[in-house]
Amino acid sequence: MALRWSGAHLPPDQAHIAIDPLSIAAFIAVAATFVRAIWFTPLERIQGPAQKIFYIHAPAAWVAFLAFGLVAIASGIYLWLRDERLDRFAESSAEVGVVFTTVVLVTGPLWGRPVWGTWWTWDARLTLTLFLWFIYVGYLVMRGAVDDRAVRARYSAVLGILGALLIPFIHLSVYMFRTLHPLPIVMKASRPSLPGEMLLTLLLAFASFTLLYVALLRARYLLAEERDRLQDSVA
Amino acid sequence: MPPDTISAALAIARKDLAIEFRTRTAFLSSLVFALLAIVIFYFAWDPTAIPALDLAPGVLWVIFTFSGLLGLNRSFGIEQSERAIDGLLLAPVSRQAIYLGKGLANLLFVLAVQAIALPAVVLFYNVPVSGGFAVVAAIAVLAAIGLVAIGTLFSSMAVNTRLAELLLPMLSLPFFVPIVMPAAQATASLLAGRPVAEAAAWLKVLLAFDIVFVAACALAFPYTIEE
Amino acid sequence: MMPDNAGYYYAAYVVAAVVYVMYAVSIWVRRRRQ
């Protein structure tokens, strides 16, 4: 299984399954951001080198919630228009979203442990992200357990919308819980104001991660489209 | 709400409860689970380090949640045999009536379990009975409504999948958290004899959740049993 | 005195890179297999 840059030499039905320019651009952008973050961004004096995890953690969190928001919107419009493409979009955004959410949940503790002394704090943001992950996983497991495409699309749409409704309630509950049982001061996730160099790195990270989301979303969507087309041709 | 929807819902609720009453399997399983949880939770902790009273709210709400799931599982499970659901769908009842009827049956099931589990916890965990109990009962009812609203909807979805018994708890539990957390926190505060005003904030969250999700689930339900 | 916690951030960057690359590869593999 040799890795080729384009599918031009492949037979027509395989020609399109190549690594497309968008994905290449996205991965280069993310790699460049990593390089800049590691070697060309100053260290933060108080948190030390571990602070650099923030350049992955925050942009990944942004994408995770963006992806979920889009799942919810696509779900709503699907129930209205019943266009299969919306269901495929939701499916793709959910799968890419769970990947980014996983990155948030792994980098979060890796950042929390050295900087605040514990792997996990049940603060509003982390807990919300954890629940996002649960909803995503439930969504994908449910999709995997339903064979009928129309039923699967409807169920997914219902879950997508209800999940979006749930998010503010989780946030509210955890916020109230934390107000009642506050974390020790040292663990308050305060975001330090970033000087120019660091801010630029962060912004580049947000941009490159968003580009990566779009590239992966597109690739995943094409997978879903090809699968459905195959199923239609066999039926 | 048109009167025929309500009477149809009541008829469906009566049917579901009659079926359950005949065998009582889900109800008895819930009771057994409740007793098991009460015993295990007590002996799993060091009673000198953690007074039983502190454990009580947690135990109570674990019992309510998981017994609720036991009951919810059978809510649409009973319609699977001989495709009974088709009969229900062909009958001249609105989809809303089906949701309300099954929801009502599930609610009565959960309330029945609560009615037994709550005194049991009071008994075994030496919970002092005080004025706050009326509020605890109100919390229990509000929470039951929320659990049932979510569970009835997800039960109708899960039953049509290959992983029904995994999916119902898997999908429901994230949604149960904004119910169980306020309920348990408020119960804990009331059982510890704190003023009702403290629990009031949690009650408001519960009420808001119930309003939003009963409406949302009732609206979503027809989409899950389309033909 | 800056804390010596670089190990954590190496781990984080490696994990992130691995996760993203493996996911992209998984899409590619699934498309080829279809």
Coordinates of C-alpha atoms in Angstrom, one line a residue:
Chain A
M1 CA 0.0 0.0 0.0
A2 CA 2.4 2.7 -1.2
L3 CA 1.6 6.3 -0.3
R4 CA 1.1 8.4 -3.4
W5 CA 0.6 12.2 -3.6
S6 CA -2.1 12.1 -6.2
G7 CA -4.4 9.4 -7.7
A8 CA -3.7 10.3 -11.3
H9 CA -2.1 7.0 -12.1
L10 CA -4.9 4.9 -10.5
P11 CA -7.8 3.4 -12.3
P12 CA -10.7 5.9 -12.6
D13 CA -12.8 4.6 -9.6
Q14 CA -9.8 4.9 -7.3
A15 CA -8.4 8.1 -8.8
H16 CA -10.2 10.3 -6.3
I17 CA -9.1 8.4 -3.2
A18 CA -5.8 10.3 -3.0
I19 CA -4.5 12.7 -0.5
D20 CA -6.1 15.9 -1.5
P21 CA -4.4 19.3 -1.6
L22 CA -6.7 20.6 1.2
S23 CA -5.6 17.9 3.6
I24 CA -2.0 18.5 2.7
A25 CA -2.3 22.2 3.3
A26 CA -4.0 21.6 6.6
F27 CA -1.4 19.2 7.9
I28 CA 1.4 21.5 6.8
A29 CA -0.4 24.4 8.6
V30 CA -0.7 22.5 11.8
A31 CA 2.8 21.2 11.6
A32 CA 4.1 24.8 11.0
T33 CA 2.1 25.9 14.0
F34 CA 3.6 23.2 16.2
V35 CA 7.1 24.2 15.0
R36 CA 6.4 27.8 15.8
A37 CA 5.0 26.9 19.2
I38 CA 7.8 24.7 20.2
W39 CA 10.9 26.5 18.9
F40 CA 9.9 30.1 18.1
T41 CA 7.6 31.0 20.9
P42 CA 9.0 32.2 24.3
L43 CA 8.5 30.2 27.4
E44 CA 6.1 31.3 30.0
R45 CA 7.9 32.1 33.3
I46 CA 5.4 30.9 35.9
Q47 CA 3.9 27.8 34.2
G48 CA 7.1 26.8 32.5
P49 CA 7.3 24.8 29.2
A50 CA 4.1 22.9 30.0
Q51 CA 2.2 26.1 29.2
K52 CA 2.8 25.4 25.5
I53 CA 0.2 22.7 25.7
F54 CA -2.3 25.5 25.7
Y55 CA -1.6 26.1 22.0
I56 CA -3.1 22.7 21.3
H57 CA -5.7 22.5 24.1
A58 CA -7.6 25.7 23.4
P59 CA -7.9 25.5 19.6
A60 CA -8.9 21.9 19.9
A61 CA -11.6 22.8 22.3
W62 CA -12.9 25.5 19.9
V63 CA -13.1 23.0 17.1
A64 CA -14.8 20.4 19.3
F65 CA -17.6 22.8 20.2
L66 CA -17.8 24.2 16.6
A67 CA -18.1 20.7 15.2
F68 CA -20.9 19.9 17.7
G69 CA -22.7 23.1 17.0
L70 CA -22.7 22.2 13.3
V71 CA -24.0 18.8 14.1
A72 CA -26.9 20.3 16.0
I73 CA -27.7 22.8 13.2
A74 CA -27.4 20.1 10.5
S75 CA -29.7 17.9 12.6
G76 CA -32.3 20.6 12.9
I77 CA -32.3 21.4 9.2
Y78 CA -32.4 17.7 8.4
L79 CA -35.6 17.1 10.3
W80 CA -37.1 20.0 8.3
L81 CA -35.7 19.3 4.8
R82 CA -34.9 15.5 5.0
D83 CA -31.9 16.0 2.7
E84 CA -29.5 13.1 3.2
R85 CA -26.5 15.3 2.6
L86 CA -27.3 17.0 5.9
D87 CA -27.2 13.7 7.7
R88 CA -23.9 12.8 6.1
F89 CA -22.6 16.2 7.1
A90 CA -23.7 15.7 10.7
E91 CA -22.2 12.2 10.8
S92 CA -18.9 13.5 9.5
S93 CA -18.8 16.5 11.8
A94 CA -19.6 14.3 14.8
E95 CA -16.7 11.9 14.0
V96 CA -14.2 14.6 13.4
G97 CA -15.5 16.4 16.5
V98 CA -15.0 13.4 18.8
V99 CA -11.4 13.2 17.6
F100 CA -10.8 16.9 18.5
T101 CA -12.6 16.4 21.8
T102 CA -10.4 13.5 22.6
V103 CA -7.4 15.7 22.1
V104 CA -8.8 18.3 24.5
L105 CA -9.4 15.6 27.1
V106 CA -5.9 14.2 26.8
T107 CA -4.0 17.5 26.7
G108 CA -6.1 19.0 29.5
P109 CA -4.8 16.7 32.2
L110 CA -1.3 16.9 30.7
W111 CA -1.5 20.6 31.2
G112 CA -3.3 20.5 34.5
R113 CA -1.0 18.1 36.3
P114 CA 2.3 20.2 36.1
V115 CA 0.6 23.6 36.3
W116 CA -2.1 23.0 38.9
G117 CA -1.1 19.8 40.6
T118 CA -4.0 17.6 39.6
W119 CA -4.9 15.5 36.5
W120 CA -8.5 16.4 36.6
T121 CA -10.6 19.1 38.2
W122 CA -14.4 19.0 37.8
D123 CA -14.5 22.6 36.7
A124 CA -17.1 23.9 34.3
R125 CA -15.0 23.8 31.1
L126 CA -13.4 20.4 31.5
T127 CA -16.6 18.8 32.7
L128 CA -18.5 20.3 29.8
T129 CA -15.9 18.9 27.4
L130 CA -16.2 15.5 29.0
F131 CA -20.0 15.5 28.5
L132 CA -19.5 16.6 24.9
W133 CA -17.4 13.6 24.4
F134 CA -20.1 11.3 26.0
I135 CA -22.7 12.8 23.7
Y136 CA -20.6 12.4 20.6
V137 CA -19.7 8.8 21.5
G138 CA -23.3 7.9 22.2
Y139 CA -24.3 9.5 18.9
L140 CA -21.7 7.5 16.9
V141 CA -22.5 4.2 18.8
M142 CA -26.1 4.7 18.0
R143 CA -25.5 5.3 14.4
G144 CA -23.4 2.2 14.3
A145 CA -26.3 0.2 15.7
V146 CA -29.0 1.2 13.2
D147 CA -29.0 -0.3 9.8
D148 CA -31.8 1.5 8.1
R149 CA -30.4 4.8 6.7
A150 CA -33.6 6.9 7.1
V151 CA -34.2 5.7 10.7
R152 CA -30.5 6.3 11.5
A153 CA -30.7 9.8 10.1
R154 CA -33.9 10.6 12.1
Y155 CA -32.6 9.2 15.4
S156 CA -29.3 11.0 14.9
A157 CA -31.0 14.3 14.2
V158 CA -33.1 14.0 17.4
L159 CA -30.0 13.2 19.5
G160 CA -28.0 16.0 17.9
I161 CA -30.6 18.5 18.8
L162 CA -31.3 17.2 22.3
G163 CA -27.5 17.1 22.9
A164 CA -27.3 20.8 22.0
L165 CA -30.1 21.6 24.5
L166 CA -28.2 19.6 27.2
I167 CA -25.0 21.7 27.0
P168 CA -26.3 24.8 28.7
F169 CA -27.8 22.7 31.5
I170 CA -24.6 20.9 32.1
H171 CA -22.8 24.2 32.2
L172 CA -25.3 25.7 34.6
S173 CA -25.3 22.6 36.9
V174 CA -21.5 22.5 37.1
Y175 CA -21.3 26.2 37.6
M176 CA -23.7 26.1 40.5
F177 CA -21.9 23.0 41.9
R178 CA -18.6 24.9 41.8
T179 CA -20.1 27.9 43.4
L180 CA -21.2 25.7 46.3
H181 CA -18.0 23.7 46.4
P182 CA -15.3 26.0 45.1
L183 CA -12.0 24.7 44.0
P184 CA -8.9 25.9 45.9
I185 CA -7.7 29.2 44.5
V186 CA -4.5 27.7 43.0
M187 CA -6.7 25.5 40.7
K188 CA -8.8 28.3 39.2
A189 CA -8.2 28.0 35.4
S190 CA -7.1 31.6 34.9
R191 CA -6.0 32.5 31.4
P192 CA -2.9 34.6 31.6
S193 CA -3.0 37.6 29.3
L194 CA -0.7 36.7 26.5
P195 CA 2.1 38.9 25.1
G196 CA 2.3 39.4 21.4
E197 CA 4.5 36.5 20.3
M198 CA 2.4 34.0 22.3
L199 CA -0.9 35.5 21.1
L200 CA 0.2 35.2 17.5
T201 CA 1.1 31.5 18.0
L202 CA -2.3 31.0 19.6
L203 CA -4.2 32.7 16.7
L204 CA -2.2 30.7 14.2
A205 CA -3.1 27.5 16.1
F206 CA -6.8 28.4 16.0
A207 CA -6.6 29.0 12.3
S208 CA -4.7 25.9 11.4
F209 CA -6.9 23.7 13.6
T210 CA -10.0 25.1 11.9
L211 CA -8.4 24.3 8.5
L212 CA -7.7 20.8 9.7
Y213 CA -11.3 20.4 10.8
V214 CA -12.5 21.4 7.4
A215 CA -10.1 19.1 5.6
L216 CA -11.0 16.1 7.8
L217 CA -14.7 16.9 7.6
R218 CA -14.5 16.9 3.8
A219 CA -12.6 13.7 3.6
R220 CA -15.0 12.0 6.0
Y221 CA -18.0 13.4 4.1
L222 CA -16.6 11.9 0.9
L223 CA -16.3 8.5 2.7
A224 CA -19.9 8.7 3.7
E225 CA -21.0 9.7 0.3
E226 CA -19.1 6.9 -1.4
R227 CA -20.5 4.4 1.1
D228 CA -24.1 5.6 0.4
R229 CA -23.6 5.6 -3.4
L230 CA -22.2 2.0 -3.2
Q231 CA -25.2 1.0 -1.1
D232 CA -27.6 2.5 -3.6
S233 CA -26.0 0.8 -6.6
V234 CA -26.2 -2.6 -4.9
A235 CA -29.8 -2.2 -3.8
Chain B
M1 CA -54.6 19.5 24.7
P2 CA -57.6 17.7 23.1
P3 CA -59.5 15.5 25.5
D4 CA -59.1 12.4 23.3
T5 CA -55.4 12.7 23.5
I6 CA -55.6 12.6 27.3
S7 CA -58.0 9.7 27.4
A8 CA -55.9 7.9 24.9
A9 CA -52.8 8.5 26.9
L10 CA -54.5 7.3 30.1
A11 CA -55.6 4.2 28.3
I12 CA -52.1 3.5 27.1
A13 CA -50.7 4.1 30.5
R14 CA -53.3 1.8 32.0
K15 CA -52.4 -0.9 29.5
D16 CA -48.6 -0.6 30.2
L17 CA -49.2 -0.7 33.9
A18 CA -51.5 -3.7 33.6
I19 CA -48.8 -5.6 31.7
E20 CA -46.2 -4.7 34.2
F21 CA -48.4 -5.6 37.2
R22 CA -49.1 -9.0 35.8
T23 CA -45.4 -10.1 36.1
R24 CA -43.9 -7.3 38.2
T25 CA -40.5 -8.3 37.0
A26 CA -39.1 -4.9 36.3
F27 CA -40.6 -3.6 39.6
L28 CA -39.2 -6.4 41.6
S29 CA -35.8 -6.1 39.9
S30 CA -35.8 -2.4 40.9
L31 CA -36.6 -3.2 44.5
V32 CA -33.9 -5.9 44.7
F33 CA -31.4 -3.4 43.2
A34 CA -32.5 -0.8 45.6
L35 CA -31.9 -3.0 48.6
L36 CA -28.6 -4.3 47.2
A37 CA -27.4 -0.7 46.7
I38 CA -28.4 0.3 50.2
V39 CA -26.5 -2.6 51.8
I40 CA -23.4 -2.4 49.6
F41 CA -23.0 1.4 49.9
Y42 CA -23.2 1.2 53.6
F43 CA -20.6 -1.5 54.0
A44 CA -18.3 -0.1 51.3
W45 CA -17.6 2.9 53.4
D46 CA -16.0 3.3 56.9
P47 CA -18.9 4.4 59.0
T48 CA -16.6 6.1 61.5
A49 CA -15.1 8.2 58.8
I50 CA -18.2 9.0 56.8
P51 CA -21.5 9.1 58.7
A52 CA -24.3 7.2 57.0
L53 CA -26.3 10.4 56.7
D54 CA -23.8 11.8 54.3
L55 CA -24.1 8.8 52.1
A56 CA -27.8 8.8 52.1
P57 CA -28.5 11.3 49.3
G58 CA -26.0 9.7 47.0
V59 CA -27.4 6.2 47.6
L60 CA -30.9 7.5 47.1
W61 CA -30.2 9.1 43.8
V62 CA -28.1 6.2 42.4
I63 CA -31.1 3.9 43.3
F64 CA -33.6 6.2 41.6
T65 CA -31.5 6.6 38.5
F66 CA -30.7 2.9 37.9
S67 CA -34.1 1.6 38.9
G68 CA -35.6 4.1 36.6
L69 CA -33.5 2.7 33.8
L70 CA -34.7 -0.8 34.6
G71 CA -38.2 0.3 34.2
L72 CA -37.6 2.4 31.1
N73 CA -36.0 -0.6 29.4
R74 CA -39.2 -2.4 29.3
S75 CA -41.3 0.6 28.3
F76 CA -40.9 -0.1 24.6
G77 CA -39.4 -3.5 25.1
I78 CA -42.9 -4.9 25.7
E79 CA -44.0 -3.6 22.2
Q80 CA -41.3 -5.7 20.5
S81 CA -43.1 -9.1 20.9
E82 CA -45.2 -9.8 17.9
R83 CA -44.6 -6.2 16.7
A84 CA -47.2 -4.9 19.1
I85 CA -46.0 -1.4 18.3
D86 CA -47.6 -1.7 14.9
G87 CA -51.0 -2.2 16.6
L88 CA -50.4 0.9 18.7
L89 CA -49.4 3.0 15.6
L90 CA -52.4 1.9 13.6
A91 CA -54.8 2.7 16.4
P92 CA -56.5 6.1 16.0
V93 CA -54.3 7.7 18.7
S94 CA -52.0 10.6 18.2
R95 CA -48.2 10.1 18.6
Q96 CA -48.3 12.5 21.5
A97 CA -50.8 10.3 23.2
I98 CA -48.4 7.4 22.9
Y99 CA -45.6 9.4 24.4
L100 CA -47.7 10.8 27.2
G101 CA -49.3 7.4 28.0
K102 CA -46.0 5.6 28.1
G103 CA -44.4 8.5 30.0
L104 CA -47.1 8.4 32.5
A105 CA -46.7 4.6 33.1
N106 CA -43.0 5.1 33.5
L107 CA -43.5 8.0 35.9
L108 CA -45.8 5.9 38.1
F109 CA -43.2 3.1 38.0
V110 CA -40.4 5.4 39.1
L111 CA -42.6 7.0 41.8
A112 CA -43.5 3.6 43.1
V113 CA -39.9 2.7 43.4
Q114 CA -39.1 6.0 45.1
A115 CA -42.0 5.5 47.5
I116 CA -40.3 2.3 48.8
A117 CA -36.7 3.3 48.5
L118 CA -37.0 6.6 50.3
P119 CA -38.3 5.1 53.6
A120 CA -35.9 2.2 53.2
V121 CA -32.9 4.7 53.1
V122 CA -34.4 6.6 56.0
L123 CA -34.6 3.4 58.0
F124 CA -31.2 1.9 57.2
Y125 CA -29.2 5.1 57.2
N126 CA -30.9 6.7 60.3
V127 CA -32.0 9.8 58.5
P128 CA -33.8 12.1 60.9
V129 CA -37.3 12.9 59.7
S130 CA -37.8 16.6 59.5
G131 CA -39.9 19.3 57.8
G132 CA -37.6 19.3 54.9
F133 CA -39.1 16.0 53.8
A134 CA -41.9 17.5 52.0
V135 CA -39.4 19.3 49.8
V136 CA -37.4 16.1 49.3
A137 CA -40.6 14.5 48.0
A138 CA -41.2 17.4 45.7
I139 CA -37.6 17.1 44.4
A140 CA -38.1 13.4 43.9
V141 CA -41.2 14.0 41.8
L142 CA -39.6 16.7 39.7
A143 CA -36.6 14.6 39.1
A144 CA -38.7 11.6 38.2
I145 CA -40.5 13.6 35.6
G146 CA -37.2 14.6 34.0
L147 CA -35.8 11.1 34.0
V148 CA -38.9 9.7 32.5
A149 CA -39.2 12.4 29.8
I150 CA -35.7 11.5 28.6
G151 CA -35.9 7.8 29.2
T152 CA -39.2 7.3 27.4
L153 CA -38.0 9.0 24.3
F154 CA -34.6 7.2 24.2
S155 CA -36.3 3.9 25.0
S156 CA -38.4 4.3 21.8
M157 CA -35.2 4.9 19.9
A158 CA -33.0 2.3 21.5
V159 CA -35.5 -0.5 21.1
N160 CA -35.0 -0.3 17.3
T161 CA -31.3 -0.7 17.4
R162 CA -29.0 -3.7 17.7
L163 CA -27.6 -2.6 21.1
A164 CA -30.8 -1.6 22.8
E165 CA -29.7 -2.5 26.4
L166 CA -26.4 -0.7 26.0
L167 CA -27.8 2.3 24.2
L168 CA -30.6 3.3 26.6
P169 CA -28.2 3.9 29.6
M170 CA -25.4 5.2 27.3
L171 CA -27.6 7.9 25.7
S172 CA -29.6 8.7 28.8
L173 CA -26.9 9.1 31.4
P174 CA -25.4 12.4 30.1
F175 CA -28.9 13.8 30.2
F176 CA -29.6 12.4 33.7
V177 CA -26.7 14.4 35.2
P178 CA -28.4 17.8 35.2
I179 CA -31.3 16.1 36.9
V180 CA -29.5 13.9 39.5
M181 CA -26.9 16.5 40.5
P182 CA -29.3 19.2 41.5
A183 CA -31.6 16.6 43.1
A184 CA -28.9 15.0 45.1
Q185 CA -27.3 18.3 46.1
A186 CA -30.7 19.6 47.2
T187 CA -31.6 16.4 49.0
A188 CA -28.2 16.5 50.8
S189 CA -28.7 20.0 51.9
L190 CA -32.3 19.4 53.2
L191 CA -31.4 16.1 55.0
A192 CA -28.6 18.0 56.7
G193 CA -31.2 20.3 58.1
R194 CA -30.2 23.3 56.1
P195 CA -32.7 26.0 55.2
V196 CA -35.0 25.4 52.3
A197 CA -33.8 28.5 50.5
E198 CA -30.5 26.8 49.8
A199 CA -32.2 24.0 48.0
A200 CA -34.4 26.4 46.2
A201 CA -31.8 27.3 43.6
W202 CA -31.4 23.6 42.7
L203 CA -35.1 23.2 42.5
K204 CA -35.3 26.0 39.9
V205 CA -32.7 24.2 37.8
L206 CA -34.7 21.0 38.0
L207 CA -37.9 22.8 37.1
A208 CA -36.3 24.5 34.1
F209 CA -34.9 21.2 32.9
D210 CA -38.3 19.5 33.2
I211 CA -40.0 22.2 31.3
V212 CA -37.5 22.3 28.5
F213 CA -37.0 18.6 28.1
V214 CA -40.6 17.4 28.5
A215 CA -41.5 19.8 25.7
A216 CA -38.5 18.9 23.6
C217 CA -38.9 15.1 24.0
A218 CA -42.6 15.3 23.4
L219 CA -41.9 17.2 20.2
A220 CA -39.2 14.9 19.1
F221 CA -41.1 11.7 19.9
P222 CA -43.1 11.5 16.6
Y223 CA -39.9 11.5 14.7
T224 CA -38.7 8.3 16.4
I225 CA -41.7 6.2 15.4
E226 CA -42.4 7.4 11.9
E227 CA -43.1 4.7 9.4
Chain C
M1 CA 13.1 29.5 38.8
M2 CA 11.1 28.0 35.9
P3 CA 9.5 24.7 36.6
D4 CA 11.0 21.7 34.8
N5 CA 7.9 20.2 33.2
A6 CA 8.9 20.0 29.5
G7 CA 8.1 16.3 29.5
Y8 CA 4.4 17.0 29.7
Y9 CA 4.3 19.2 26.7
Y10 CA 6.4 16.9 24.6
A11 CA 3.9 14.2 25.4
A12 CA 0.9 16.4 24.5
Y13 CA 2.3 17.5 21.2
V14 CA 3.2 13.9 20.3
V15 CA -0.2 12.6 21.3
A16 CA -2.0 15.3 19.3
A17 CA 0.1 14.7 16.2
V18 CA -0.4 11.0 16.4
V19 CA -4.2 11.2 16.9
Y20 CA -4.7 13.6 14.0
V21 CA -2.5 11.6 11.6
M22 CA -4.0 8.3 12.6
Y23 CA -7.5 9.6 12.1
A24 CA -6.7 11.0 8.7
V25 CA -5.1 7.6 7.8
S26 CA -8.2 5.8 9.0
I27 CA -10.4 7.8 6.7
W28 CA -8.1 7.1 3.8
V29 CA -7.9 3.3 4.6
R30 CA -11.7 3.1 4.9
R31 CA -12.2 4.8 1.6
R32 CA -9.8 2.5 -0.1
R33 CA -11.5 -0.6 1.4
Q34 CA -14.9 0.4 0.1

